[in-house]
Short mmCIF file of C-alpha atoms in Angstrom, two decimals:
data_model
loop_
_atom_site.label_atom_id
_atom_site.label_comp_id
_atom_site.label_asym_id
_atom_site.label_seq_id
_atom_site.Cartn_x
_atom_site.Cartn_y
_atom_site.Cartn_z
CA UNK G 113 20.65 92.78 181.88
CA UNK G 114 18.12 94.73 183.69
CA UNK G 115 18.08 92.63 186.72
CA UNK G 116 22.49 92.93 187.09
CA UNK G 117 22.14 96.31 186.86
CA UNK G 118 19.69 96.58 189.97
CA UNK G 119 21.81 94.20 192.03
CA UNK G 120 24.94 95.88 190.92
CA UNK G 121 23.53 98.33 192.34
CA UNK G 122 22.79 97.58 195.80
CA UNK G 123 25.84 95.71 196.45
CA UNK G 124 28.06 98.72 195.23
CA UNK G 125 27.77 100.74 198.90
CA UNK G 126 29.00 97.28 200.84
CA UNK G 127 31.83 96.64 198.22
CA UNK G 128 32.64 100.40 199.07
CA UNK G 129 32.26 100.29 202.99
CA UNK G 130 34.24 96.70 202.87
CA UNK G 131 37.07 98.35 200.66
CA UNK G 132 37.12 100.92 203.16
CA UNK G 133 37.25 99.45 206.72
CA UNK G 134 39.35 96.69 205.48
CA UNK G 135 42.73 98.41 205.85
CA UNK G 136 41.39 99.33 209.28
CA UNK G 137 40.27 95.51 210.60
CA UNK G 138 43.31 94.14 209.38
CA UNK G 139 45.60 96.72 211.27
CA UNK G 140 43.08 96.19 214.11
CA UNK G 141 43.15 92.79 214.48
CA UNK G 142 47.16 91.88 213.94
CA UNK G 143 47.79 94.51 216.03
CA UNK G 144 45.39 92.77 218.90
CA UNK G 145 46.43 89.88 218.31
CA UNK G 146 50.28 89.90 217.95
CA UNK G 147 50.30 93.81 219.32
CA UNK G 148 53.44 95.30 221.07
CA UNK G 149 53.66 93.77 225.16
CA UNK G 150 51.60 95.92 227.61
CA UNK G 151 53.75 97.63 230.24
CA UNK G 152 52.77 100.47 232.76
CA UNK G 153 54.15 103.49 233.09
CA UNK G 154 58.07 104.01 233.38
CA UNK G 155 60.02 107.13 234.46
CA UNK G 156 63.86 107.81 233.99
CA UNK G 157 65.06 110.50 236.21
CA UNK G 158 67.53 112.80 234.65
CA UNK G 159 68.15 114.97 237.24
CA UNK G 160 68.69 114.57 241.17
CA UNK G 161 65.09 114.03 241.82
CA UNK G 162 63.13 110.94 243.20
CA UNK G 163 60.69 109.55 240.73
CA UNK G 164 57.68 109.90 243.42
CA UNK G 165 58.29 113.11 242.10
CA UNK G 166 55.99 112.60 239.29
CA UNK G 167 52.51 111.15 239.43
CA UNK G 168 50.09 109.70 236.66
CA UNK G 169 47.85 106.73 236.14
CA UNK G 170 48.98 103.50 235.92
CA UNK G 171 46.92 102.79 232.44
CA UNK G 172 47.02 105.13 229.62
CA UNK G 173 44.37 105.06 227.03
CA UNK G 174 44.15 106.41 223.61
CA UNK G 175 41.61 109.59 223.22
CA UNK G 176 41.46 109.42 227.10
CA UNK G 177 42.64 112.45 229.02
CA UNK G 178 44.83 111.96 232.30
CA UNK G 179 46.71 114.57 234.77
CA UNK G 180 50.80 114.63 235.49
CA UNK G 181 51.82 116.27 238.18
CA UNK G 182 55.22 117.34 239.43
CA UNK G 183 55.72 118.24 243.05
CA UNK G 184 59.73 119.32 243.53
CA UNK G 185 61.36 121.03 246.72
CA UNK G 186 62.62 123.34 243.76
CA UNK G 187 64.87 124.72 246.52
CA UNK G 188 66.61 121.39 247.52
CA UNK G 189 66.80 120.81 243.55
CA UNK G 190 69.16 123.96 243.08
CA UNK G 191 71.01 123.06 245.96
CA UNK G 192 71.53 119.96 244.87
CA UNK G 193 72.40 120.28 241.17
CA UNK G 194 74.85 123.61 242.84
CA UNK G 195 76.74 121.01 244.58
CA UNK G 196 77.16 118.90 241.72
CA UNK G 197 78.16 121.49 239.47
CA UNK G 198 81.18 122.61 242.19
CA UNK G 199 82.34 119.32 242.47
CA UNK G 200 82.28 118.24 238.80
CA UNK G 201 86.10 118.59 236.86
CA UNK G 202 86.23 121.94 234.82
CA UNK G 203 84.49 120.75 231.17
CA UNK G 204 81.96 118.37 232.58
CA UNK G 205 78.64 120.03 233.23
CA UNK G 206 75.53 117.76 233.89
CA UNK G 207 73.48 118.71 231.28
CA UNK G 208 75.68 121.89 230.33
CA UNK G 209 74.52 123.38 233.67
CA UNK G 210 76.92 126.47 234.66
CA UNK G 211 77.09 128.82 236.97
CA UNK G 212 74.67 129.07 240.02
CA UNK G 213 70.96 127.76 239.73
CA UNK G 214 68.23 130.02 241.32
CA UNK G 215 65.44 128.05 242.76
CA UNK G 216 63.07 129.79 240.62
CA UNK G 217 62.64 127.46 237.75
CA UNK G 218 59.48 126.51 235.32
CA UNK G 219 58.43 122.64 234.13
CA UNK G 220 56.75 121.51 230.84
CA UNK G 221 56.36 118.92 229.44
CA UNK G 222 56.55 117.95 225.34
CA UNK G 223 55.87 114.54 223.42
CA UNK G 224 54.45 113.86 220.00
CA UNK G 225 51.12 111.79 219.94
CA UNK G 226 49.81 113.50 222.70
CA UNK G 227 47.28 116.87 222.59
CA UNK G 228 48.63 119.07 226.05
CA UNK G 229 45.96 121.63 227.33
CA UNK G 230 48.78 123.80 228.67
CA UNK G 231 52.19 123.48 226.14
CA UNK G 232 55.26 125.90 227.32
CA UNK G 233 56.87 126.65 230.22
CA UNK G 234 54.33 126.64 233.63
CA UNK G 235 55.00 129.33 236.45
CA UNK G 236 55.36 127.74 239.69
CA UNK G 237 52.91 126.94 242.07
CA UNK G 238 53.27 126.05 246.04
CA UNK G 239 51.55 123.22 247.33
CA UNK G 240 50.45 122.98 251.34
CA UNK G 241 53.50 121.40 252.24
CA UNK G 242 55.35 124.06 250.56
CA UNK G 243 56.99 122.17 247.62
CA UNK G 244 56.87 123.66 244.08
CA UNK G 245 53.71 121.63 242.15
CA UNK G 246 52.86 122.03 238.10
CA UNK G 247 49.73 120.33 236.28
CA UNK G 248 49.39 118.98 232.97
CA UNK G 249 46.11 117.73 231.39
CA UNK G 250 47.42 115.24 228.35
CA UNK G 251 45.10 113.60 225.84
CA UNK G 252 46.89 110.56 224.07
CA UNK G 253 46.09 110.74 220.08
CA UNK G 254 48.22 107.81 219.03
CA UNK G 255 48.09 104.11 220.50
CA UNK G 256 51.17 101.95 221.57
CA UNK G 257 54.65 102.99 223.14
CA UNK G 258 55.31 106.79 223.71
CA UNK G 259 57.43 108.66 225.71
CA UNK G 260 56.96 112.24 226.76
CA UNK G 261 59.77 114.72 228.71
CA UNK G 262 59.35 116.66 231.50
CA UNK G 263 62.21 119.63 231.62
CA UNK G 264 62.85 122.40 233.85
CA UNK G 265 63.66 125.88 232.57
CA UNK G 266 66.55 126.98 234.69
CA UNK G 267 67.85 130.81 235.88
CA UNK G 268 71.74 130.43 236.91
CA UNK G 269 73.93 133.33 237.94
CA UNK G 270 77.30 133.27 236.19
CA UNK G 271 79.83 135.87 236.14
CA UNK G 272 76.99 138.27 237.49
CA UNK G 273 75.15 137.20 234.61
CA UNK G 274 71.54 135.72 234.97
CA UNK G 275 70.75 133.18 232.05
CA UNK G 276 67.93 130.56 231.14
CA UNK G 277 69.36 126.68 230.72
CA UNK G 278 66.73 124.46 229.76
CA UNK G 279 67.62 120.65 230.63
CA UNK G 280 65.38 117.40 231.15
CA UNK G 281 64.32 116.44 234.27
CA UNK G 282 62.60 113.38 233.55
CA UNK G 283 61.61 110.78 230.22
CA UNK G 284 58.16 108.83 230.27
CA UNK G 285 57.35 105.83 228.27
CA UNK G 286 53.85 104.67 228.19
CA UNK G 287 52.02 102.04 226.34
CA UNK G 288 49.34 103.77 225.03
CA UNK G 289 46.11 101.34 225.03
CA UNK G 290 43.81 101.41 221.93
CA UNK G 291 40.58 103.19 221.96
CA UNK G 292 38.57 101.49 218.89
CA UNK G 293 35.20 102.81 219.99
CA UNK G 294 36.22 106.49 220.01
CA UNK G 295 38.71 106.21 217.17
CA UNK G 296 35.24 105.53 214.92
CA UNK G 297 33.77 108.59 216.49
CA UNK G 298 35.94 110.64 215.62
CA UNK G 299 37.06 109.54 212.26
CA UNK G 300 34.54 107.11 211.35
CA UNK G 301 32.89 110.47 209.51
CA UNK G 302 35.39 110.82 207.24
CA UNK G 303 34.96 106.72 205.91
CA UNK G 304 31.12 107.05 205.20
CA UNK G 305 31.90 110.81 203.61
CA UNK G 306 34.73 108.95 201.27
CA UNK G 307 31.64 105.96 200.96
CA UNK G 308 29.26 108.39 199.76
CA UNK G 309 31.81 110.60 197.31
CA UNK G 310 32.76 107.43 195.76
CA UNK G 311 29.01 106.70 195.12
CA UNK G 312 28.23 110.01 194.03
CA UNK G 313 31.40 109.79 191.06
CA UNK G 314 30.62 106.33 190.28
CA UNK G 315 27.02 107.46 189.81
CA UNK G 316 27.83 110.50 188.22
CA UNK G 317 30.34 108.13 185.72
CA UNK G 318 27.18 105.95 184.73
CA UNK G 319 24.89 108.78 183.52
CA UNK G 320 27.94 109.84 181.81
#
């Protein structure tokens, strides 16, 4: 009885550890195996605006920070969407835009699975060539397809009154690739903490 006991023993932590990271391999694996199609970058332009307009990376990776940028000729913009606006019938708005668009506008940019070092409306900025240009550093926290949304906060003069009209300029999806190697940095902690809890109790049980 003596000699189960000891070997009981030391295979408890590796029935633990395999309990654990099983759940994990098994997502890990059907997912690289069978796993959603890769596909790079695609942007749907909402408003009057050519997608050069925004720039990333052609790969995204899970964990792995990357810069968007937006350059706009914010000036051209509000002339553009003006001209719309005057030549649309009474009751259709693009986007519920009304009244006159001022050329001073802001950008951000929103999207769930992703960490953004600067959230909220941005201030303009003027590039060398003159054109309005906003930065975002975004970290990717979860893997496969996501989309984030670049909008424009808006100042339009109607009826002599200034107002803010916040619409979407632009929609991203992104395959997100996996990051295995710093998804166990970061959370690989938390399996051997739960590994070594469950030995503690199960220890703790036996003196019992």
């Amino acid at each position: 009885m003596r000699k189960f006991a000891i070997s009981f023993n030391m295979l408890l932590p590796a029935i633990l550890a395999a309990l654990l990271f099983i759940p994990y391999t098994i997502n890990f694996l059907a997912h690289a195996m069978v796993g959603e199609k890769q596909f790079p970058p695609i942007i749907m332009m909402k408003l009057p605006v050519e997608s050069t307009a925004v720039a990333l990376p052609a790969e995204v990776v899970q964990f792995t920070p990357f810069d968007i940028t937006l350059q706009l000729d914010s000036d051209a913009l509000a002339k553009r969407i003006n001209d719309i606006v005057a030549k649309s019938p009474h009751g259709v708005a693009m986007q519920g835009i009304s009244g006159k668009v001022l050329s001073s506008m802001q950008a951000e940019i929103v999207g769930n699975g992703f960490h953004i070092d600067n959230p909220g409306p941005q201030v303009q900025l003027f590039s060398a060539r003159g054109k309005t240009l906003w930065s975002w550093k975004i970290t990717p926290l979860s893997p496969n397809r996501q989309a984030l949304t670049l909008r424009l906060h808006l100042k339009a003069i109607d009826s002599r009154q200034e107002s803010q009209q916040i619409v979407d300029l632009a929609e991203i999806q992104s395959f997100v690739q996996k990051n295995p190697t710093e998804w166990m940095k970061r959370y690989g902690i938390w399996f051997i903490a739960a590994g070594l809890l469950a030995i503690g109790i199960w220890r703790r049980m036996r003196r019992s």
